[in-house]
Structure formats: C-alpha cells, structure tokens
Coordinates of C-alpha atoms in Angstrom, one line a residue:
P63 CA -0.2 0.0 0.0
G64 CA 2.7 2.4 0.9
D65 CA 4.6 1.7 -2.6
L66 CA 1.3 2.2 -4.2
A67 CA 0.4 5.7 -2.5
H68 CA 4.2 6.7 -3.1
L69 CA 3.5 5.7 -6.9
N70 CA 0.1 7.7 -7.3
L71 CA 1.9 10.6 -5.4
T72 CA 4.6 10.7 -8.0
R73 CA 2.4 10.4 -10.8
K74 CA 0.1 13.3 -9.6
L75 CA 3.3 15.6 -9.0
A76 CA 4.5 14.8 -12.6
N77 CA 1.1 15.6 -13.8
T78 CA 1.3 18.8 -12.2
E79 CA 4.7 19.5 -13.4
N80 CA 3.6 18.7 -17.0
E81 CA 0.8 21.1 -16.5
L82 CA 2.8 23.9 -15.3
G83 CA 5.4 23.3 -18.2
A84 CA 2.6 23.4 -20.7
F85 CA 1.1 26.6 -19.1
Y86 CA 4.5 28.4 -19.2
M87 CA 5.0 27.3 -22.7
N88 CA 1.6 28.6 -23.9
Q89 CA 2.3 31.9 -22.4
A90 CA 5.6 32.3 -23.7
K91 CA 4.1 31.1 -27.2
A92 CA 1.5 34.2 -26.8
L93 CA 3.9 36.5 -26.0
V94 CA 6.2 35.7 -29.1
D95 CA 2.7 35.8 -31.6
Q96 CA 1.9 39.2 -30.1
I97 CA 5.7 40.4 -31.0
Q98 CA 5.4 39.2 -34.5
E99 CA 2.4 41.1 -34.8
T100 CA 3.7 44.2 -33.5
D101 CA 7.4 45.4 -33.0
L102 CA 10.2 43.1 -31.7
T103 CA 11.3 44.2 -28.3
S104 CA 14.3 43.1 -26.3
A105 CA 12.2 43.0 -23.1
A106 CA 9.5 40.9 -24.7
I107 CA 12.0 38.5 -26.0
A108 CA 13.9 38.3 -22.6
G109 CA 10.0 37.6 -21.0
A110 CA 9.4 34.7 -23.3
L111 CA 12.9 33.1 -22.6
D112 CA 12.2 33.3 -18.8
L113 CA 8.8 31.5 -19.2
L114 CA 10.5 29.0 -21.3
A115 CA 13.4 28.5 -18.9
L116 CA 10.6 27.6 -16.4
S117 CA 8.7 25.6 -18.6
K118 CA 11.7 23.5 -19.5
K119 CA 12.6 23.0 -15.8
Y120 CA 9.0 21.6 -14.8
L121 CA 9.0 19.6 -18.1
Q122 CA 12.6 17.8 -17.1
Q123 CA 11.5 17.3 -13.8
G124 CA 7.8 15.7 -15.0
V125 CA 10.0 13.2 -17.3
R126 CA 12.4 12.0 -14.4
K127 CA 9.3 11.1 -12.1
F128 CA 7.3 9.2 -15.0
D129 CA 10.4 7.6 -15.9
L130 CA 11.2 6.6 -12.5
I131 CA 7.6 4.7 -12.0
N132 CA 8.0 3.3 -15.5
D133 CA 5.0 5.1 -17.1
T134 CA 6.2 5.0 -20.7
A135 CA 3.3 6.8 -22.3
N136 CA 3.5 9.7 -20.0
T137 CA 7.4 10.0 -20.3
A138 CA 6.9 10.0 -24.3
L139 CA 4.4 12.6 -23.8
L140 CA 6.6 15.1 -21.9
L141 CA 9.5 14.3 -24.1
S142 CA 7.6 15.3 -27.0
N143 CA 6.3 18.5 -25.0
T144 CA 10.1 19.4 -24.7
G145 CA 10.5 19.0 -28.3
R146 CA 7.9 21.6 -28.9
L147 CA 9.6 24.0 -26.5
H148 CA 12.9 23.4 -28.4
R149 CA 11.3 24.4 -31.8
L150 CA 9.8 27.6 -29.9
L151 CA 13.4 28.4 -28.9
G152 CA 14.4 27.9 -32.4
H153 CA 11.8 30.3 -33.7
I154 CA 12.6 32.9 -31.0
A155 CA 16.4 32.4 -32.5
S156 CA 15.3 33.4 -35.9
L157 CA 13.5 36.3 -34.8
Q158 CA 16.5 37.6 -33.2
S159 CA 18.9 36.9 -36.3
E160 CA 19.5 39.5 -38.7
S161 CA 21.5 37.1 -41.2
G162 CA 18.4 35.7 -43.0
E163 CA 20.2 32.7 -42.6
F164 CA 19.1 29.2 -40.8
G165 CA 21.4 29.9 -38.0
R166 CA 23.8 28.4 -35.7
E167 CA 21.4 28.9 -32.6
E168 CA 18.2 28.0 -34.4
I169 CA 19.6 24.8 -36.1
S170 CA 20.9 23.7 -32.6
E171 CA 17.5 24.1 -31.0
Y172 CA 15.4 22.1 -33.9
R173 CA 18.2 19.3 -33.5
A174 CA 17.4 19.5 -29.8
A175 CA 13.9 19.0 -30.7
V176 CA 14.4 16.2 -32.9
D177 CA 16.6 14.4 -30.1
C178 CA 13.5 14.7 -27.9
Y179 CA 11.0 13.4 -30.3
Q180 CA 13.2 10.4 -31.1
R181 CA 14.0 9.4 -27.3
A182 CA 10.1 9.4 -27.0
L183 CA 9.9 6.9 -29.6
K184 CA 12.6 5.1 -28.1
V185 CA 10.9 5.3 -24.7
L186 CA 7.6 3.7 -26.4
G187 CA 9.3 1.0 -28.3
S188 CA 6.5 0.5 -30.5
A189 CA 2.9 2.0 -31.5
K190 CA 1.3 -1.0 -29.0
A191 CA 2.6 0.9 -26.0
S192 CA 0.2 3.9 -26.6
P193 CA -0.9 4.3 -30.2
V194 CA -2.2 7.5 -30.1
T195 CA 1.1 9.1 -28.4
W196 CA 3.4 7.3 -31.1
D197 CA 1.6 8.7 -33.8
T198 CA 1.5 12.3 -32.0
V199 CA 5.2 11.9 -31.8
Q200 CA 5.9 10.5 -35.3
W201 CA 4.0 13.4 -36.6
E202 CA 5.9 16.1 -34.8
L203 CA 9.1 14.3 -35.4
C204 CA 8.2 14.5 -39.3
S205 CA 7.3 18.0 -39.2
T206 CA 10.4 19.1 -37.3
L207 CA 12.5 17.4 -40.0
Y208 CA 10.6 18.8 -42.8
T209 CA 10.9 22.1 -41.4
M210 CA 14.7 22.0 -40.8
G211 CA 15.1 20.6 -44.6
T212 CA 13.1 23.6 -46.1
L213 CA 15.0 26.1 -43.8
Y214 CA 18.2 24.4 -44.9
Q215 CA 16.8 24.9 -48.6
D216 CA 15.2 28.4 -48.3
Q217 CA 17.4 30.1 -46.0
P218 CA 20.7 28.3 -46.7
P219 CA 23.5 28.9 -43.8
L220 CA 26.1 29.7 -46.5
S221 CA 28.4 31.1 -43.4
L222 CA 28.5 27.4 -42.0
H223 CA 28.3 25.0 -45.1
T224 CA 29.1 24.7 -48.8
R225 CA 26.4 24.2 -51.2
D226 CA 27.2 20.4 -51.5
Q227 CA 27.1 20.1 -47.6
L228 CA 23.6 21.8 -47.7
E229 CA 22.4 19.6 -50.5
K230 CA 23.4 16.6 -48.5
L231 CA 21.8 18.1 -45.2
V232 CA 18.4 19.0 -47.3
T233 CA 18.5 15.3 -48.3
E234 CA 19.1 14.0 -45.2
M235 CA 16.3 15.9 -43.4
M236 CA 13.7 15.5 -46.0
G237 CA 14.6 11.6 -46.4
Q238 CA 14.0 11.3 -42.6
A239 CA 10.9 12.9 -42.8
L240 CA 9.4 10.7 -45.5
K241 CA 10.3 7.6 -42.8
Y242 CA 8.0 9.2 -40.4
C243 CA 5.4 10.6 -42.7
S244 CA 1.9 9.1 -42.8
D245 CA 0.3 12.1 -44.7
Q246 CA 0.4 11.7 -48.4
S247 CA -0.1 15.4 -48.8
R248 CA 3.2 16.0 -47.0
A249 CA 4.8 13.1 -48.8
A250 CA 4.1 14.6 -51.9
I251 CA 5.5 18.1 -51.0
I252 CA 8.7 16.5 -49.6
H253 CA 9.3 14.6 -53.0
H254 CA 8.3 18.1 -54.7
R255 CA 11.1 20.0 -52.7
L256 CA 13.6 16.9 -53.2
A257 CA 12.9 17.3 -57.1
S258 CA 13.5 21.1 -56.8
L259 CA 16.8 20.7 -55.0
Y260 CA 18.2 18.2 -57.5
H261 CA 17.0 20.2 -60.7
H262 CA 18.7 23.2 -59.1
S263 CA 21.8 21.1 -58.5
Y264 CA 21.6 20.1 -62.2
R265 CA 21.4 23.7 -63.6
H266 CA 24.5 24.6 -61.4
F267 CA 26.3 21.5 -62.9
L268 CA 25.1 22.6 -66.5
Q269 CA 26.4 26.0 -65.8
D270 CA 30.0 24.5 -64.6
S271 CA 30.2 22.2 -67.7
D272 CA 31.2 25.4 -69.8
T273 CA 34.4 25.1 -67.9
N274 CA 34.7 21.7 -66.9
N275 CA 32.9 19.1 -69.1
S276 CA 35.0 16.0 -67.6
R277 CA 33.6 12.2 -67.4
D278 CA 32.9 12.4 -63.6
M279 CA 31.4 15.7 -63.9
A280 CA 29.1 14.4 -66.7
R281 CA 28.3 11.2 -64.7
D282 CA 27.3 13.5 -61.5
R283 CA 25.4 15.8 -63.9
N284 CA 23.5 13.0 -64.9
N285 CA 22.9 11.5 -61.5
K286 CA 21.1 14.7 -60.5
M287 CA 18.9 14.7 -63.5
K288 CA 17.7 10.9 -62.7
L289 CA 17.3 12.0 -59.1
A290 CA 15.4 15.2 -59.9
D291 CA 13.1 13.0 -62.6
F292 CA 12.5 10.2 -59.9
H293 CA 11.2 12.7 -57.2
Y294 CA 9.2 14.5 -59.6
V295 CA 7.5 11.3 -60.8
K296 CA 6.8 10.5 -57.1
A297 CA 5.4 13.9 -56.3
T298 CA 3.2 14.2 -59.1
S299 CA 2.0 10.6 -58.6
T300 CA 0.7 11.2 -55.1
Y301 CA -0.5 14.8 -56.1
S302 CA -2.7 13.2 -58.6
S303 CA -3.9 10.4 -56.3
L304 CA -5.0 13.3 -54.0
D305 CA -7.0 14.9 -56.8
M306 CA -4.4 17.9 -56.4
V307 CA -4.7 19.1 -59.9
A308 CA -2.8 22.4 -60.2
Q309 CA 0.3 20.9 -58.0
T310 CA 0.1 17.7 -60.4
I311 CA 0.3 20.1 -63.4
R312 CA 2.9 22.1 -61.4
T313 CA 5.4 19.0 -61.2
V314 CA 4.9 17.7 -64.5
L315 CA 5.5 20.9 -66.3
E316 CA 8.7 21.3 -63.9
R317 CA 9.8 17.8 -64.9
A318 CA 9.3 19.0 -68.5
G319 CA 11.7 21.9 -67.7
L320 CA 14.4 19.4 -66.6
V321 CA 14.4 17.9 -69.8
E322 CA 14.4 21.2 -71.6
A323 CA 17.3 22.0 -69.7
S324 CA 19.5 19.0 -70.8
L325 CA 19.3 20.6 -74.3
V326 CA 22.3 22.5 -73.8
T327 CA 24.5 19.4 -73.5
L328 CA 23.1 18.2 -76.7
K329 CA 25.3 18.5 -80.0
S330 CA 23.4 17.1 -82.8
E331 CA 19.9 18.4 -84.1
V332 CA 18.6 14.8 -84.1
G333 CA 19.5 14.5 -80.1
R334 CA 17.7 17.9 -79.8
Y335 CA 14.8 16.6 -81.8
K336 CA 14.5 13.7 -79.7
A337 CA 14.7 15.7 -76.3
N338 CA 12.0 18.2 -77.6
L339 CA 9.8 14.8 -78.4
Q340 CA 10.4 13.6 -74.8
V341 CA 9.3 17.3 -73.4
L342 CA 6.2 17.0 -75.5
D343 CA 5.5 13.5 -74.0
I344 CA 5.8 14.8 -70.7
I345 CA 3.4 17.8 -71.3
T346 CA 0.8 15.7 -72.7
E347 CA 0.6 13.6 -69.5
T348 CA -1.6 16.7 -68.6
K349 CA -4.3 15.7 -70.9
T350 CA -5.8 13.4 -68.4
L351 CA -5.7 16.4 -65.6
L352 CA -7.4 18.8 -68.4
G353 CA -10.1 16.2 -68.7
K354 CA -10.8 16.3 -65.0
I355 CA -11.0 20.1 -65.2
L356 CA -13.6 19.9 -67.9
S357 CA -15.8 17.3 -66.5
R358 CA -15.9 18.9 -63.1
K359 CA -19.2 19.3 -61.9
E360 CA -19.0 21.5 -58.9
E361 CA -16.6 25.0 -59.3
L362 CA -13.8 25.2 -56.8
T363 CA -14.6 27.2 -54.0
D364 CA -11.2 28.4 -52.8
P365 CA -10.1 31.4 -54.7
T366 CA -6.5 30.6 -54.2
E367 CA -6.6 27.3 -56.0
V368 CA -8.6 28.4 -58.9
E369 CA -6.2 31.3 -59.6
E370 CA -3.6 28.6 -59.2
E371 CA -5.1 26.0 -61.7
E372 CA -5.8 28.6 -64.1
K373 CA -2.4 29.9 -64.4
M374 CA -1.1 26.2 -64.7
V375 CA -3.7 25.6 -67.5
A376 CA -2.3 28.5 -69.2
T377 CA 1.2 27.7 -68.8
I378 CA 0.3 24.2 -70.5
L379 CA -0.7 26.2 -73.5
T380 CA 2.6 28.2 -73.5
R381 CA 4.7 25.4 -73.1
L382 CA 3.0 23.1 -75.7
Q383 CA 3.3 26.1 -78.4
A384 CA 7.2 26.5 -77.5
T385 CA 7.7 22.9 -77.8
L386 CA 6.0 22.5 -81.0
L387 CA 7.7 25.5 -82.5
A388 CA 11.0 23.9 -81.1
L389 CA 10.3 20.5 -82.9
I390 CA 9.6 22.5 -86.1
K391 CA 12.7 24.5 -86.1
S392 CA 14.8 21.5 -85.5
G393 CA 12.9 19.2 -87.9
A394 CA 13.7 21.9 -90.3
T395 CA 17.4 21.4 -90.2
G396 CA 16.9 17.7 -90.7
G397 CA 16.4 16.5 -87.1
G398 CA 13.0 15.1 -88.0
G399 CA 14.2 11.7 -89.3
G400 CA 15.6 8.8 -87.3
V401 CA 13.6 9.3 -84.0
G402 CA 13.4 6.3 -82.1
G403 CA 9.8 4.8 -81.6
K404 CA 9.5 4.8 -77.9
H405 CA 8.7 8.6 -78.4
K406 CA 5.6 8.1 -81.0
K407 CA 3.2 7.2 -77.9
S408 CA 1.5 10.7 -77.2
R409 CA 1.2 12.1 -80.8
P410 CA 0.6 11.3 -84.5
D411 CA 3.4 10.7 -86.7
S412 CA 5.5 13.3 -84.9
N413 CA 8.3 12.7 -87.7
D414 CA 6.3 14.6 -90.2
P415 CA 6.9 18.2 -90.2
G416 CA 3.5 19.0 -91.7
V417 CA 1.7 17.3 -88.9
V418 CA 3.8 19.2 -86.4
K419 CA 3.5 22.6 -88.2
N420 CA -0.5 21.8 -87.9
L421 CA -0.6 20.9 -84.5
Y422 CA 1.5 24.1 -83.7
G423 CA -1.2 26.1 -85.6
Q424 CA -4.0 24.5 -83.7
A425 CA -2.0 25.6 -80.4

C-alpha cells in the first residue's frame, strides 16, 4: 500500500509539472505571437525566454518522475512537449537573427527537438504501448525534420556550409521526414522539394560544364537529373492520387523543364529533336488532368486554388506552343528523321513536319 501511495503521489506530481510546463510554454508562445504582430522588443523576448526556462525546468522534472515509475506513455508525452519547447526556442532565435540564414542557434534548438522526439519513440518502443502518443510523436518528428529541410533549402546557412554540404543536409532531413511521414500530402510536398533541389543542382552542373566537362562531371550531372526526375514522378503520382490538380500540373511542367534544360548538352539536331519529343510526351501527360477539369461538376470554392489552376492551364498552352515550335525548327534542319519509336506514344506521326506544324497552328 505504501508503494502504491508513493507511486500515485509521484504520478500526480509529474502530471502537475507537465501542466505547469505546458502553461508557461503557452504563455511564452502567446507573447511571441504578440511580438510578431507588433514590433520586436528585447524585453518581450527576454520575458518569453524566462517563461520557457520555467517550462523546461518543470517538463524535465516531470520526465524524471514518470521515468522513475516506468510510465512510458507519459514520459514520451513530456519528451514530445519538450521537443515543442525547443522548436519555439528555435523560432525565437530566428526572430533575433539579422542574417536571414538558418542560423547556428536555431539549428541547435531544432536538433534538440529532434532528439526529444526520437527519445520519446525509443521510450515507447512501438505503437502498441500507446498508439495515439506514438502517432503524435511521429507526426511532430516528421514536421520538425521537414521544417529543418525547408529552412536549410530556403534560408541556406552559406556562412556555415558549402552548397554540396547543404544539399546533403536537405536530402538527409527530407529523407528522414519521409520515413516518419504518414500523410500523403506531406509526402508529395517532400518529393516535390527534393525534385526541385536536384533540379537546381543539375542547373548548377550545366553552368559549370562550360569550364569543366569531364567524365566525372558528366556522370554527376546525369545522376542529379535522374534523381530530380525520380522525385518529380513520385510527387506527380501522389498529388494526382489526392486529386490536387494544380500541384500535379506544376510538377509535370517542372519535369518537362528538367528535360528542356538538358538541351544545352546535346550537340546534334537529332538529339535535340528527340529531347523535344520527350518534353512533348511529358507535357501531354496533363491531358488526363485537363479532362478532370473539364468534366468537373462542381466549381472550386477556394479562390487561391482557382487562380493557381488557371495559371497552370495557361502555362500548359504556352509550353506546348514553345515545344512544338522547337520541333518545327529542329525538324527543318533535318532533325525530324530517325526518331526512335518509344517517343511516338502521345502524338500522331511526330516525324512528319507538316503534322507538327498543323498541331502548332491549332495550339
């Protein structure tokens, strides 16, 4: 009985410390939100940091007590709350920064958050211990890793890392985020970001090839292109399965742009003609999406989504015209002959310049 009473008292104390930790953290967040809406003041930041210091103290005390009585679900929950606290500290660090980079202090806090979430999953061991807590922690870990990858990509700390190192960091963060991701929409966005990352890197390789076109350079360049294409295809497939039409069209057109970028590496007109046919194949993958738009019975209600969709549809037409014109030009110089059969699937007799000119006229 004495042991049971001690266990119950320890649990009550730990619960109280969790409540206090959450209370002080919410107070700090409210203060930070208020700061963002008005002007940043050092006094307000100092106040938020004091509140978070109290929050951290109580959460750590609660973790120790729950761990002492082997309450794995609550230990994991408090570790998850501590992870949230570190993310808030990272956000405050970004508000104080003047560099515009994903800075050292911000990175440190986000890594501390990742450590908390990973410790929480380790404490639980599996989803069986507490399915709700497990799913919550996994989602928070996925979100944190995704946010870190996004910040490394959008606000690159070039004062700390080279571009190659940053690419590896973004790939690492996004890859881990996918590992813990249970949301298909988030997974599509991650694949899209990775595709954009490799696409950007591929363009850098194309620029560098003007001065260095060695075999190793060409191999690395082609590898970047394959990785970009892979993630574009994954993003397109997932967006399409979720009926996210505008995003699907965007990834298809960006993938077409990836092939267009490769044209500068091709020396022969036949090679350029084949590449343009490949671009045309990719663009015409949007035919099914256009059919969905035309057969839609209910109009979209979100004005932003309507605007984005209209923009993408207009872009399809522009890209289609440009690609057909490029085919006409390269065909006129003799590139129209000898095109392999695998590029004929989406258009009638594309080797016939007259047919291509007719299609261009219709476009």
